[in-house]
JSON list of C-alpha atoms and ligand atoms in Angstrom, two decimals:
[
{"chain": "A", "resi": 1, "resn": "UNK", "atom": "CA", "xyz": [13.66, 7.36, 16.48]},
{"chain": "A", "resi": 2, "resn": "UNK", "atom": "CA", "xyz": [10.93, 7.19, 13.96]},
{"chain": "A", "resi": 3, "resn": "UNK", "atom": "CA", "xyz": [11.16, 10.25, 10.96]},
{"chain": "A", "resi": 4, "resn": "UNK", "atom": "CA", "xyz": [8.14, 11.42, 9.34]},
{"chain": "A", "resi": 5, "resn": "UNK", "atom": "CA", "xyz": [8.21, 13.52, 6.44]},
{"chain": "A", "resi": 6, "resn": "UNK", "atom": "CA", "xyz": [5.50, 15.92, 6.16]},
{"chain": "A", "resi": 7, "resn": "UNK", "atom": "CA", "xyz": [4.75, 17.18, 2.92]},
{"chain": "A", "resi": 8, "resn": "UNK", "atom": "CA", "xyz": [2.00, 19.55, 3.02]},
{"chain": "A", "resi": 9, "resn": "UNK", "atom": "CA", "xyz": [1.72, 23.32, 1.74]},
{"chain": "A", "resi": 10, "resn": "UNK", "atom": "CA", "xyz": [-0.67, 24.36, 3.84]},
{"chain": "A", "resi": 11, "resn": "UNK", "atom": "CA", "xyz": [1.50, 25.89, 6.82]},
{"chain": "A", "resi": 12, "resn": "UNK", "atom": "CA", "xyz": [-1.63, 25.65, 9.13]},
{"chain": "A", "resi": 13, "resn": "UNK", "atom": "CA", "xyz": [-1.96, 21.53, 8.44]},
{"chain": "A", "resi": 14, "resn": "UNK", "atom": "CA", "xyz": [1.41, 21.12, 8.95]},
{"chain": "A", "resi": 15, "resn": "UNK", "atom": "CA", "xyz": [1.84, 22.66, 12.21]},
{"chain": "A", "resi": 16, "resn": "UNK", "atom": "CA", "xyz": [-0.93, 20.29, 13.54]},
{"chain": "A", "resi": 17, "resn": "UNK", "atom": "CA", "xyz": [0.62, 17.61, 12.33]},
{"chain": "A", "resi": 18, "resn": "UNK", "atom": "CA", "xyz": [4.05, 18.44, 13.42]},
{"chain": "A", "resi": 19, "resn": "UNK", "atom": "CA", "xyz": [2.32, 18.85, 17.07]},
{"chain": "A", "resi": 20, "resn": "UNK", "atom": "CA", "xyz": [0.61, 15.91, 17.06]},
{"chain": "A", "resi": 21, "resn": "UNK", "atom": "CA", "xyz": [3.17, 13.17, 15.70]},
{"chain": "A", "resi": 22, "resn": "UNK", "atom": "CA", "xyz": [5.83, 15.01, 17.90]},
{"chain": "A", "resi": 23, "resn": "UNK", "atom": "CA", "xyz": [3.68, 14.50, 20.81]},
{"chain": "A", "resi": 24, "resn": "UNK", "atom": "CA", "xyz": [3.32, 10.92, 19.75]},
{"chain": "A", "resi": 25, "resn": "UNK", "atom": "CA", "xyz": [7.00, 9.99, 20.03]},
{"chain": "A", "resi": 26, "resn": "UNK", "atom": "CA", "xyz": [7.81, 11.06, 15.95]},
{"chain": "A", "resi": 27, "resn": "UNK", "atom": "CA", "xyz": [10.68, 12.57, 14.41]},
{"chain": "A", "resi": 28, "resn": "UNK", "atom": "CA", "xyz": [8.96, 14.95, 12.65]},
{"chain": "A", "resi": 29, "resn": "UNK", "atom": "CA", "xyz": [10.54, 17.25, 9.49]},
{"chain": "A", "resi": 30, "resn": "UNK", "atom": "CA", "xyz": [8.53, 19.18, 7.52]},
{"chain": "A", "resi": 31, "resn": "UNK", "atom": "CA", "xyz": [8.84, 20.21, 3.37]},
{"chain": "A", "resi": 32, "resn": "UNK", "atom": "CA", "xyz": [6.26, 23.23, 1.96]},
{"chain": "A", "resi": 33, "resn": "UNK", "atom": "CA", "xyz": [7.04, 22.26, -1.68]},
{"chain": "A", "resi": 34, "resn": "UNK", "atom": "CA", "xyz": [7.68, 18.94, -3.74]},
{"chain": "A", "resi": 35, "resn": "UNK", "atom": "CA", "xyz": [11.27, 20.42, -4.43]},
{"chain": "A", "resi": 36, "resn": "UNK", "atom": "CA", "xyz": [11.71, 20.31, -0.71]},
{"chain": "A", "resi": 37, "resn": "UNK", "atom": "CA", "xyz": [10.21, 17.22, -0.29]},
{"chain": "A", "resi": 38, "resn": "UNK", "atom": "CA", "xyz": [12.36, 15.11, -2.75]},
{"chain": "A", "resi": 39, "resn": "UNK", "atom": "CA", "xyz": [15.62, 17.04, -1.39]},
{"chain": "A", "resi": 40, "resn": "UNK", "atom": "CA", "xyz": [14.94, 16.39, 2.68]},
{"chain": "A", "resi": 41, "resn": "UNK", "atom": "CA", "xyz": [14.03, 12.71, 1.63]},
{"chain": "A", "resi": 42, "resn": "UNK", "atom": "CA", "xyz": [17.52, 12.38, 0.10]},
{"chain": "A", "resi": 43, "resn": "UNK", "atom": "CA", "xyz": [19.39, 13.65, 2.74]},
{"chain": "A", "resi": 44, "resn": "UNK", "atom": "CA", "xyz": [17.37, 11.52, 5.18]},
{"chain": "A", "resi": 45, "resn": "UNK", "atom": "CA", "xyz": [15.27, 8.94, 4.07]},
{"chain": "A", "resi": 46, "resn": "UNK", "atom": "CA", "xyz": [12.18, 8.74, 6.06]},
{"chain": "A", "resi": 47, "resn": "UNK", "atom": "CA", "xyz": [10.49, 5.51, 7.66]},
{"chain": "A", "resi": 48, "resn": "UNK", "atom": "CA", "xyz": [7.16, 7.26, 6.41]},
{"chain": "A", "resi": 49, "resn": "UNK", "atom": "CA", "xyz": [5.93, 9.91, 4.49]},
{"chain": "A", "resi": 50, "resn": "UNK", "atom": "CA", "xyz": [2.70, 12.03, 4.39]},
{"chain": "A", "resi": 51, "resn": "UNK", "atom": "CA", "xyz": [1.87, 13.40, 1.54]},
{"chain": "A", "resi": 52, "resn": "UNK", "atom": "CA", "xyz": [-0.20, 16.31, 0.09]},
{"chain": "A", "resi": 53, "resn": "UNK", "atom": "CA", "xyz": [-1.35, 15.67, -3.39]},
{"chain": "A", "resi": 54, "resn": "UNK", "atom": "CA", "xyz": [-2.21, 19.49, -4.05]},
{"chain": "A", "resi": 55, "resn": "UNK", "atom": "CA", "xyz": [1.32, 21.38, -3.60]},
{"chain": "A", "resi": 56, "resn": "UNK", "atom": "CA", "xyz": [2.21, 24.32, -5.03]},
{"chain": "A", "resi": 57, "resn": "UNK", "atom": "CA", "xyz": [5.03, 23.30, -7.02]},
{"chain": "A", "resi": 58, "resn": "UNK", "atom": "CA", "xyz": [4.02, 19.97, -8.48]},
{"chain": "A", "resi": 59, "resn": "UNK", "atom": "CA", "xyz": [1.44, 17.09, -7.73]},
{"chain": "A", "resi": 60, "resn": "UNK", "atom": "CA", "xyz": [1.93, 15.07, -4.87]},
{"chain": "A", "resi": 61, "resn": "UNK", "atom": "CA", "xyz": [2.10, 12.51, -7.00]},
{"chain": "A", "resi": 62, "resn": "UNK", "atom": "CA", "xyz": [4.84, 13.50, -9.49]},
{"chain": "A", "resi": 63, "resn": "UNK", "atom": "CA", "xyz": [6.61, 13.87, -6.16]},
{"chain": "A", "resi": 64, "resn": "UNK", "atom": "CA", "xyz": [5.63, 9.67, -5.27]},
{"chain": "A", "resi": 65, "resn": "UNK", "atom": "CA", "xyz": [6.90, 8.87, -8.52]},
{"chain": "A", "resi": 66, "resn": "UNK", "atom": "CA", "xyz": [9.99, 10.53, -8.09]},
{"chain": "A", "resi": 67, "resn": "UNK", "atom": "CA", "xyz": [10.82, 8.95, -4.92]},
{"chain": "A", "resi": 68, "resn": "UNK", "atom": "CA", "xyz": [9.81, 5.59, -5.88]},
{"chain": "A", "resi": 69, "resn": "UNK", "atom": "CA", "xyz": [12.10, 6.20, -8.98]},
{"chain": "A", "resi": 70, "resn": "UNK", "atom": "CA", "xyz": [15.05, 7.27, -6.60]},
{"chain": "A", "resi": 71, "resn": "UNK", "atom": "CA", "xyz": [14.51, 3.84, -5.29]},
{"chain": "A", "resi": 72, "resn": "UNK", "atom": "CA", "xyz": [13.16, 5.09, -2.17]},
{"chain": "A", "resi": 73, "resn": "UNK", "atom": "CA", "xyz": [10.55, 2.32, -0.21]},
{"chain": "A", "resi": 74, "resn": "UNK", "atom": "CA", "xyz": [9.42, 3.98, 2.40]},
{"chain": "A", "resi": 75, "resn": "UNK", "atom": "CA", "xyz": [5.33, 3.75, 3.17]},
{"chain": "A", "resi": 76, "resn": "UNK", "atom": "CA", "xyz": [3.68, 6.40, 1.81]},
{"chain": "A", "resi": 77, "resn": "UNK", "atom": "CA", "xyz": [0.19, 8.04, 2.67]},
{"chain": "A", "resi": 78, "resn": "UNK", "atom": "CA", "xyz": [-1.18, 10.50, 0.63]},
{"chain": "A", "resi": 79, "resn": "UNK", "atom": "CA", "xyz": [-3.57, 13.38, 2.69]},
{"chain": "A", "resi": 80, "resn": "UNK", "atom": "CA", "xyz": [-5.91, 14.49, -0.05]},
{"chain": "A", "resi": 81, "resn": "UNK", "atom": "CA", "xyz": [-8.64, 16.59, -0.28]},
{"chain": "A", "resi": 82, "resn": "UNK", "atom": "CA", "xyz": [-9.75, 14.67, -3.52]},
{"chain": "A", "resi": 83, "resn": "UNK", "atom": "CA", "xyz": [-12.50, 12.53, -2.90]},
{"chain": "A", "resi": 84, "resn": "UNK", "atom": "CA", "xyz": [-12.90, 10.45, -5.94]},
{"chain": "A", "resi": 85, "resn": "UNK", "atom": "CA", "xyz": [-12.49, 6.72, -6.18]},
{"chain": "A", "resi": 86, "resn": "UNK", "atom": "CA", "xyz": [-10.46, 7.68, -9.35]},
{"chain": "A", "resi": 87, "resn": "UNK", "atom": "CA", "xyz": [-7.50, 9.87, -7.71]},
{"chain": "A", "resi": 88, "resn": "UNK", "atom": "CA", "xyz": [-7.69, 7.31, -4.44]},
{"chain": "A", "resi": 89, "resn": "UNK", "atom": "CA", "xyz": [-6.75, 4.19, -7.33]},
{"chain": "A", "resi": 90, "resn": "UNK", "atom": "CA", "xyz": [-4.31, 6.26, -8.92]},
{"chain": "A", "resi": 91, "resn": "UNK", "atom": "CA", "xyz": [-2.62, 7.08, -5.48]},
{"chain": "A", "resi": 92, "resn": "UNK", "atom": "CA", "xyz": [-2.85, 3.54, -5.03]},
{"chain": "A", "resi": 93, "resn": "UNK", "atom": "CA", "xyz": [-1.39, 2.57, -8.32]},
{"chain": "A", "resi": 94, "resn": "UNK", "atom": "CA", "xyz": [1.24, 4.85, -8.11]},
{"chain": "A", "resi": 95, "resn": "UNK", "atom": "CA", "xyz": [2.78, 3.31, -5.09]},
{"chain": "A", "resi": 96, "resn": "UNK", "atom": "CA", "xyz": [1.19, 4.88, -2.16]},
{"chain": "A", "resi": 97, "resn": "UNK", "atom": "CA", "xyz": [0.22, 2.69, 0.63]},
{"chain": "A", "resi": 98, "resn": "UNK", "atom": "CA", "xyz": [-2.73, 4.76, 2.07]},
{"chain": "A", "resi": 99, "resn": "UNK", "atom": "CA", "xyz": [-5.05, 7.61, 1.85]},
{"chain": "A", "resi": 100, "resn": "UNK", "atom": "CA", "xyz": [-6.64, 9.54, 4.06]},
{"chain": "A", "resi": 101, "resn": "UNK", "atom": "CA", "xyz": [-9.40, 12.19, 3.02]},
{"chain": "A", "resi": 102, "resn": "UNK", "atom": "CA", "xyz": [-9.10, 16.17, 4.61]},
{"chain": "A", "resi": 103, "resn": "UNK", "atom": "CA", "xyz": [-10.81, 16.52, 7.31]},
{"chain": "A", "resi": 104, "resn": "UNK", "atom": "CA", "xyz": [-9.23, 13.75, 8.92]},
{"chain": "A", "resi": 105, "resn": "UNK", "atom": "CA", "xyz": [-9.12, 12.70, 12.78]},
{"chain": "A", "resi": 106, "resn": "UNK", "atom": "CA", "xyz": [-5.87, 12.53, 14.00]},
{"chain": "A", "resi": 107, "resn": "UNK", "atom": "CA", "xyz": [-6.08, 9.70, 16.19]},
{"chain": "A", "resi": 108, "resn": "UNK", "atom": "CA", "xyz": [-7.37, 7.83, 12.72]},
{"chain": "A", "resi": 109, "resn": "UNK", "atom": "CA", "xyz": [-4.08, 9.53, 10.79]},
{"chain": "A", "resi": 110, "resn": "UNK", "atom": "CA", "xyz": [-2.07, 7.52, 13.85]},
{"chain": "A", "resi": 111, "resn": "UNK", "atom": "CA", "xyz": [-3.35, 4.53, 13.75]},
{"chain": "A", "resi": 112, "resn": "UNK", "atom": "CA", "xyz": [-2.87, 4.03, 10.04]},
{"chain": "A", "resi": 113, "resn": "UNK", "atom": "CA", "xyz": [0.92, 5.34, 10.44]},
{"chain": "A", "resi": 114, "resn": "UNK", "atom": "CA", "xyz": [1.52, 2.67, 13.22]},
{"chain": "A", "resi": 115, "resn": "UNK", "atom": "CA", "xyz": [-0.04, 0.14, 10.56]},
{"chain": "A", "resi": 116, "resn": "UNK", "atom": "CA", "xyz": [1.95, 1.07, 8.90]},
{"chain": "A", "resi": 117, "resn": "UNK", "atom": "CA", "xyz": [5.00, 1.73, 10.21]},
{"chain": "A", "resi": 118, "resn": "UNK", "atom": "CA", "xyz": [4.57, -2.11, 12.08]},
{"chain": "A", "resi": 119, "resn": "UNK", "atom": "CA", "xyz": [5.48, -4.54, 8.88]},
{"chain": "A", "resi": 120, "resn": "UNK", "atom": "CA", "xyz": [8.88, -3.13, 8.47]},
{"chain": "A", "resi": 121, "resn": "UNK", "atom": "CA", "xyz": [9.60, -3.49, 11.79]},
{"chain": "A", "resi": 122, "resn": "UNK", "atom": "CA", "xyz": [8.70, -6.87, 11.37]},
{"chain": "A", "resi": 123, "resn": "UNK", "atom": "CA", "xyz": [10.22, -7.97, 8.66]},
{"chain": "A", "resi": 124, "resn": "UNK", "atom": "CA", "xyz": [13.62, -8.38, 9.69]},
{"chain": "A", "resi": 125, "resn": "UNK", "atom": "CA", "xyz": [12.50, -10.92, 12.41]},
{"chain": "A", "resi": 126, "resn": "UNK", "atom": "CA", "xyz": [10.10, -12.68, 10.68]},
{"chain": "A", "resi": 127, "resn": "UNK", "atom": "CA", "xyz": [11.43, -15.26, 8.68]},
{"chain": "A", "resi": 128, "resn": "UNK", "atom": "CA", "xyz": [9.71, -14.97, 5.32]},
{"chain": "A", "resi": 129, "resn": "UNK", "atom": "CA", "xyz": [10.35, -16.85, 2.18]},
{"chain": "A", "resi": 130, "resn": "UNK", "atom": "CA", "xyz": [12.23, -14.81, -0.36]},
{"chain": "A", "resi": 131, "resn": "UNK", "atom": "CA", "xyz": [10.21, -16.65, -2.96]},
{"chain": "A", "resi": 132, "resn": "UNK", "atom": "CA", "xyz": [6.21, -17.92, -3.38]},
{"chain": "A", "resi": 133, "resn": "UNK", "atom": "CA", "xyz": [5.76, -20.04, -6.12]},
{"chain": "A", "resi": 134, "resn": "UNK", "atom": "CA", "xyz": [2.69, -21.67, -6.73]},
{"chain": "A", "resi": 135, "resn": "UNK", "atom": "CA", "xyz": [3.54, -23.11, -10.55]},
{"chain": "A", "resi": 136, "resn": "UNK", "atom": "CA", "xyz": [3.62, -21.64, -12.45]},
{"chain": "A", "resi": 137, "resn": "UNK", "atom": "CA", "xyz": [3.12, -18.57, -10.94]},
{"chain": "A", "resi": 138, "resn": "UNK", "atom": "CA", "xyz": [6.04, -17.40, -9.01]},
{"chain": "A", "resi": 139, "resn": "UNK", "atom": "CA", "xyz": [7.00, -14.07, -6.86]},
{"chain": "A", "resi": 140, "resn": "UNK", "atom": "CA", "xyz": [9.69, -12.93, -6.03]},
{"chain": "A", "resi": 141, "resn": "UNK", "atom": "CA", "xyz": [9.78, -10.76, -2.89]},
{"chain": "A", "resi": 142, "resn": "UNK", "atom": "CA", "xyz": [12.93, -9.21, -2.70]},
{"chain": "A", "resi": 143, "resn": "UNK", "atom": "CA", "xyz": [12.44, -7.75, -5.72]},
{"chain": "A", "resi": 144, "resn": "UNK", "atom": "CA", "xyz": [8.97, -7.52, -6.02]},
{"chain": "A", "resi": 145, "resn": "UNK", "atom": "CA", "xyz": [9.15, -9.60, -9.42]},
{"chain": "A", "resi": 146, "resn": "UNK", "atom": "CA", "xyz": [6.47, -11.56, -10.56]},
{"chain": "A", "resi": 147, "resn": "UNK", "atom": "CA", "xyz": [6.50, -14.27, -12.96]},
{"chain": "A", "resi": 148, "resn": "UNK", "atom": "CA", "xyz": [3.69, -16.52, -15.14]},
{"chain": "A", "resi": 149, "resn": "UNK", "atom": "CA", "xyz": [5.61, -19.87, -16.72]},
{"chain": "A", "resi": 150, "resn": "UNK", "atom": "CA", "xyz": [8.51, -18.03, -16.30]},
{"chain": "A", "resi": 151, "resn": "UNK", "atom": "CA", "xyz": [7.81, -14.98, -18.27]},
{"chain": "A", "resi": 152, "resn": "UNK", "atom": "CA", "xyz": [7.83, -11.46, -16.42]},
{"chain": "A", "resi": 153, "resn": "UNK", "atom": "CA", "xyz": [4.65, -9.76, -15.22]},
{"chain": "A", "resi": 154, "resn": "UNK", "atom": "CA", "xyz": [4.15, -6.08, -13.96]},
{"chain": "A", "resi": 155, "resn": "UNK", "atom": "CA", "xyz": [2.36, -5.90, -10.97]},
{"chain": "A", "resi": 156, "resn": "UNK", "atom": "CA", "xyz": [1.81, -2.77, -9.05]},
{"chain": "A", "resi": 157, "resn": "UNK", "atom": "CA", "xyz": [2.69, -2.35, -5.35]},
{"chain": "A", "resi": 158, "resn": "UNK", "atom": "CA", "xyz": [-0.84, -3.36, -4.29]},
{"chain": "A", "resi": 159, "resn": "UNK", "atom": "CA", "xyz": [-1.23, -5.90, -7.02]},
{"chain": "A", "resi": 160, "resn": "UNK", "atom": "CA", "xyz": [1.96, -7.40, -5.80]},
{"chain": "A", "resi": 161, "resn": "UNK", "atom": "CA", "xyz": [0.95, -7.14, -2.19]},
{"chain": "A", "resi": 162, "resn": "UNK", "atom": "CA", "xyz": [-2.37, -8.70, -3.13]},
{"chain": "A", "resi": 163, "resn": "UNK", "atom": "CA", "xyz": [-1.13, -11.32, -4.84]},
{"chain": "A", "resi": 164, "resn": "UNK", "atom": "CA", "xyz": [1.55, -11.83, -1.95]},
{"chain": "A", "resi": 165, "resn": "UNK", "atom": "CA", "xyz": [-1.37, -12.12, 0.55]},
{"chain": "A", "resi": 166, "resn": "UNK", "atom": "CA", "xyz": [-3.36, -14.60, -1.11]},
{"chain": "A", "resi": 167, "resn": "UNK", "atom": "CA", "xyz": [-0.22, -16.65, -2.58]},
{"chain": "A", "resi": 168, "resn": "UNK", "atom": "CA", "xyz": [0.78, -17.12, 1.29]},
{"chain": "A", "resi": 169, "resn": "UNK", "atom": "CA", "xyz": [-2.16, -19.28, 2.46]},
{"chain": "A", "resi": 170, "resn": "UNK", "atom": "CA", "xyz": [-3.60, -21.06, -0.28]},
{"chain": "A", "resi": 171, "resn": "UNK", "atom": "CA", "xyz": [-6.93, -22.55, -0.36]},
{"chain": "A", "resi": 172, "resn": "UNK", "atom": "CA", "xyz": [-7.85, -19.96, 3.00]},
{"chain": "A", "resi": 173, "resn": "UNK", "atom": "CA", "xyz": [-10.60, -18.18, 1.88]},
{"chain": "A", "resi": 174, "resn": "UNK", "atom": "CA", "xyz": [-10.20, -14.51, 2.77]},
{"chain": "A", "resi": 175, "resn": "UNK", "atom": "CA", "xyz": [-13.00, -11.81, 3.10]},
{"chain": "A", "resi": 176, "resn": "UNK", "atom": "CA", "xyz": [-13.28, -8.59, 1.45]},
{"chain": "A", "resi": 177, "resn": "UNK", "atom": "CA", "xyz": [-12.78, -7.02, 5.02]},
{"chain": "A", "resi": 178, "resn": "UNK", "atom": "CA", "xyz": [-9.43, -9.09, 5.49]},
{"chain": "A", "resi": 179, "resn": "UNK", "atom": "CA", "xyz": [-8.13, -8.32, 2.41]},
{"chain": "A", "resi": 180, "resn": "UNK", "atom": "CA", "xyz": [-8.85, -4.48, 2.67]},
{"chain": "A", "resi": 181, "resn": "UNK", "atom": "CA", "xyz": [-7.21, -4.69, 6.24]},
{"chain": "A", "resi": 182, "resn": "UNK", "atom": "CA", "xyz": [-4.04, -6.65, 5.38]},
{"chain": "A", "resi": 183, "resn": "UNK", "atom": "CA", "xyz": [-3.19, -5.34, 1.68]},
{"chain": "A", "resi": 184, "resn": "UNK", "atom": "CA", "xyz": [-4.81, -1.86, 2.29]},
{"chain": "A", "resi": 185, "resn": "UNK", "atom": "CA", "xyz": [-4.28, -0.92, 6.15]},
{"chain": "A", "resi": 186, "resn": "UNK", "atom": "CA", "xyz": [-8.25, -0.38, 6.47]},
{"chain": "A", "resi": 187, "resn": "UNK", "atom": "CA", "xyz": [-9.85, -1.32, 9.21]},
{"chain": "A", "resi": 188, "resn": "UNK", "atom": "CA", "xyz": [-13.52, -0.48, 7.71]},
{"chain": "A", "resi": 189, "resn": "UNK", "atom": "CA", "xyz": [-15.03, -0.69, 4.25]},
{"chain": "A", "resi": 190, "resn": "UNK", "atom": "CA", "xyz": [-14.66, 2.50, 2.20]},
{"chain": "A", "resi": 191, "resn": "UNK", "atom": "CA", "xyz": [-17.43, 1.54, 0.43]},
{"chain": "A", "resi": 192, "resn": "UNK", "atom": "CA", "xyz": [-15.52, 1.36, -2.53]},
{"chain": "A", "resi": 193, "resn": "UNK", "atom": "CA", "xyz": [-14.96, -1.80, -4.82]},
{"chain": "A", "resi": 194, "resn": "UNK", "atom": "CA", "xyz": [-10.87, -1.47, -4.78]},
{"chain": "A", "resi": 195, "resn": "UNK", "atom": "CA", "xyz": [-11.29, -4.97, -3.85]},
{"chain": "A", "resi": 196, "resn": "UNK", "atom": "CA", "xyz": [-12.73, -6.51, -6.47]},
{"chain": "A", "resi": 197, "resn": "UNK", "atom": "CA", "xyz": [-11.29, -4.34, -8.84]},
{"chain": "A", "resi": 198, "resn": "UNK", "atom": "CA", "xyz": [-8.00, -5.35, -8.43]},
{"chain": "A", "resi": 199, "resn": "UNK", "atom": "CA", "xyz": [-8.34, -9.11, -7.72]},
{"chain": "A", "resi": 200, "resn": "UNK", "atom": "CA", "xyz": [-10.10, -8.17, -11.65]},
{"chain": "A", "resi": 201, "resn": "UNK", "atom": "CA", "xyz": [-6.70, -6.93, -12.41]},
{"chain": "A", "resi": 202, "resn": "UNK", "atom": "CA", "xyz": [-4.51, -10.00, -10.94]},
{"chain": "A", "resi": 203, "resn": "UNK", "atom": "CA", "xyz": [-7.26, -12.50, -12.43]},
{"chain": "A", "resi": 204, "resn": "UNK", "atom": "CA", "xyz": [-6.50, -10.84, -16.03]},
{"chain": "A", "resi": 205, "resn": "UNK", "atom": "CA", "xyz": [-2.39, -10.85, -15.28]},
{"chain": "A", "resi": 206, "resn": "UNK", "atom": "CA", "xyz": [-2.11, -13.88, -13.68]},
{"chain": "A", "resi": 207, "resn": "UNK", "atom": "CA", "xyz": [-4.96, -15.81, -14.70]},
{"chain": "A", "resi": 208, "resn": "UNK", "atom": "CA", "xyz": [-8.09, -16.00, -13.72]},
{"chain": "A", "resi": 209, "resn": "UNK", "atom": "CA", "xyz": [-8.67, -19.43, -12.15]},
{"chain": "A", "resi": 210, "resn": "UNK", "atom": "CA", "xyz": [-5.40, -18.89, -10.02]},
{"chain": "A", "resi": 211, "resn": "UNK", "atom": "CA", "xyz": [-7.94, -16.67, -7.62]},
{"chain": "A", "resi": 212, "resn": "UNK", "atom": "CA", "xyz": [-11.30, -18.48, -6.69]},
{"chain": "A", "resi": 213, "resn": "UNK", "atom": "CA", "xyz": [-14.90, -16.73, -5.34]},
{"chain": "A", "resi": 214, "resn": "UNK", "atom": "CA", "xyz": [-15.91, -18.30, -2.71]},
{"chain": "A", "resi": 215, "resn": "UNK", "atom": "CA", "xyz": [-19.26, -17.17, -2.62]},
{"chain": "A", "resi": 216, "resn": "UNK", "atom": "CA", "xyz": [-20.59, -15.32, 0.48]},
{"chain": "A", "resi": 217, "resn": "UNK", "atom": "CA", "xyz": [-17.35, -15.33, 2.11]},
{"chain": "A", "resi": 218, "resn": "UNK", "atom": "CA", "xyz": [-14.77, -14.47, 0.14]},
{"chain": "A", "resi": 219, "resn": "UNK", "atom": "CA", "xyz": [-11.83, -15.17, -2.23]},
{"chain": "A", "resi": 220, "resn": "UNK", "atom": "CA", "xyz": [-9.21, -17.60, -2.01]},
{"chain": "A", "resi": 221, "resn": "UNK", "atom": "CA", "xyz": [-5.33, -18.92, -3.81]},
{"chain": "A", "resi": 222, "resn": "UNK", "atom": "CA", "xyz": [-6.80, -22.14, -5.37]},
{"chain": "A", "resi": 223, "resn": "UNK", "atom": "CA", "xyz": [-4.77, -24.94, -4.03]},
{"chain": "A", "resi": 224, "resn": "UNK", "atom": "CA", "xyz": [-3.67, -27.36, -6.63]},
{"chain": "A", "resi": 225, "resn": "UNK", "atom": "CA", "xyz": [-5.28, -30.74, -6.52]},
{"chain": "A", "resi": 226, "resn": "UNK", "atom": "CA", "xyz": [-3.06, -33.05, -4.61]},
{"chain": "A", "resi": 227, "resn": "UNK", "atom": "CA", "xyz": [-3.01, -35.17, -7.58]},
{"chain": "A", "resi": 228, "resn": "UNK", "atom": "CA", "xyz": [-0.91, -32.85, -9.49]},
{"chain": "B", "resi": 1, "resn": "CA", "atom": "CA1", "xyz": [-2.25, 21.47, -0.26]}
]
């Protein structure tokens, strides 16, 4: 069976929650407090976790970091009720897969779990190169290394994914929309520019002609002439 961990505070949120993913065929546990949270996720890693960023005891995202530090992978969306494109980047950056701003719908909250949830599933019977490597940029997926003429470059989760998605089809042009829905689980524009701002970032790390505008429809992995 599926296991959720809740984190959320509020006792009234969490109950709903609990309800609703329960009723949905979830494994449900539930920690009040970032202390809680890291504990229950020890003794039984979750396949996702949903987190409050405002807890009592620390910020939900000192409690990310910490469980990405214990080396645990498991998706991770953050229920805020921060707004700001600033706090949704640095959920983002800090190795959350998704965000959802309070008040949410749960039927919205579920679909983005099953998104979620479905590229794990997957990954054991898809069979995925371990390595992309268009020279000389290469990636590592196993362990989610990247490399530039053979020197090491730190990507974050999404830049890596990014990168990952793009690297995989060179020369297909892919639309803002796409990429939001593949790297970012979205199925509608935010009306943010998270888009551009971190194709900005993987231009800058892994150089900027790697990632071409196509303009009007998109941005595509430029293919290297066949010449080279
Ligand atoms: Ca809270």
């Amino acid at each position: 069976m599926t296991h959720i961990l809740i984190v959320e505070d509020e006792e009234r949120i969490a109950a709903f929650l609990t309800k609703g993913l329960g009723g949905a065929g979830y494994a449900v546990s539930w920690a009040a407090s970032g202390a809680e949270a890291l504990a229950l996720a020890r003794a039984e890693p979750p396949d996702l976790v949903l987190l409050d960023l405002g807890l009592a005891d620390m910020d939900g995202m000192a409690v990310l970091t910490r469980l990405r530090a214990a080396g645990a992978s498991p998706p991770v969306i953050i229920l805020t009720a921060r707004t700001g494109v600033t706090d949704t980047v640095a959920g983002l950056e800090g190795g959350a897969d998704d965000y959802m701003t309070k008040p949410f719908r749960f039927a919205e909250l579920l679909a983005r779990i099953r998104l979620r949830l479905r590229p794990t599933s997957d990954q054991a019977a898809d069979a995925d190169p371990q390595v992309l490597e268009a020279a000389p940029v290469r990636l590592e997926l196993a362990t989610r290394r990247a490399f530039v003429d053979g020197h090491e470059v730190a990507l974050s989760a999404r830049e890596f994914a990014l990168a990952q998605t793009l690297m995989r089809r060179p020369g297909q042009v892919f639309s803002r929309g796409q990429l939001l829905s593949l790297v970012w689980g979205y199925d509608h524009d935010p009306g943010s520019n998270v888009v551009d701002v971190y194709l900005s970032y993987l231009r800058r790390k892994l150089g900027a002609e790697r990632i071409e505008t196509v303009r009007g429809l998109g941005f595509r992995w430029r293919k290297p002439p066949a010449s080279e």
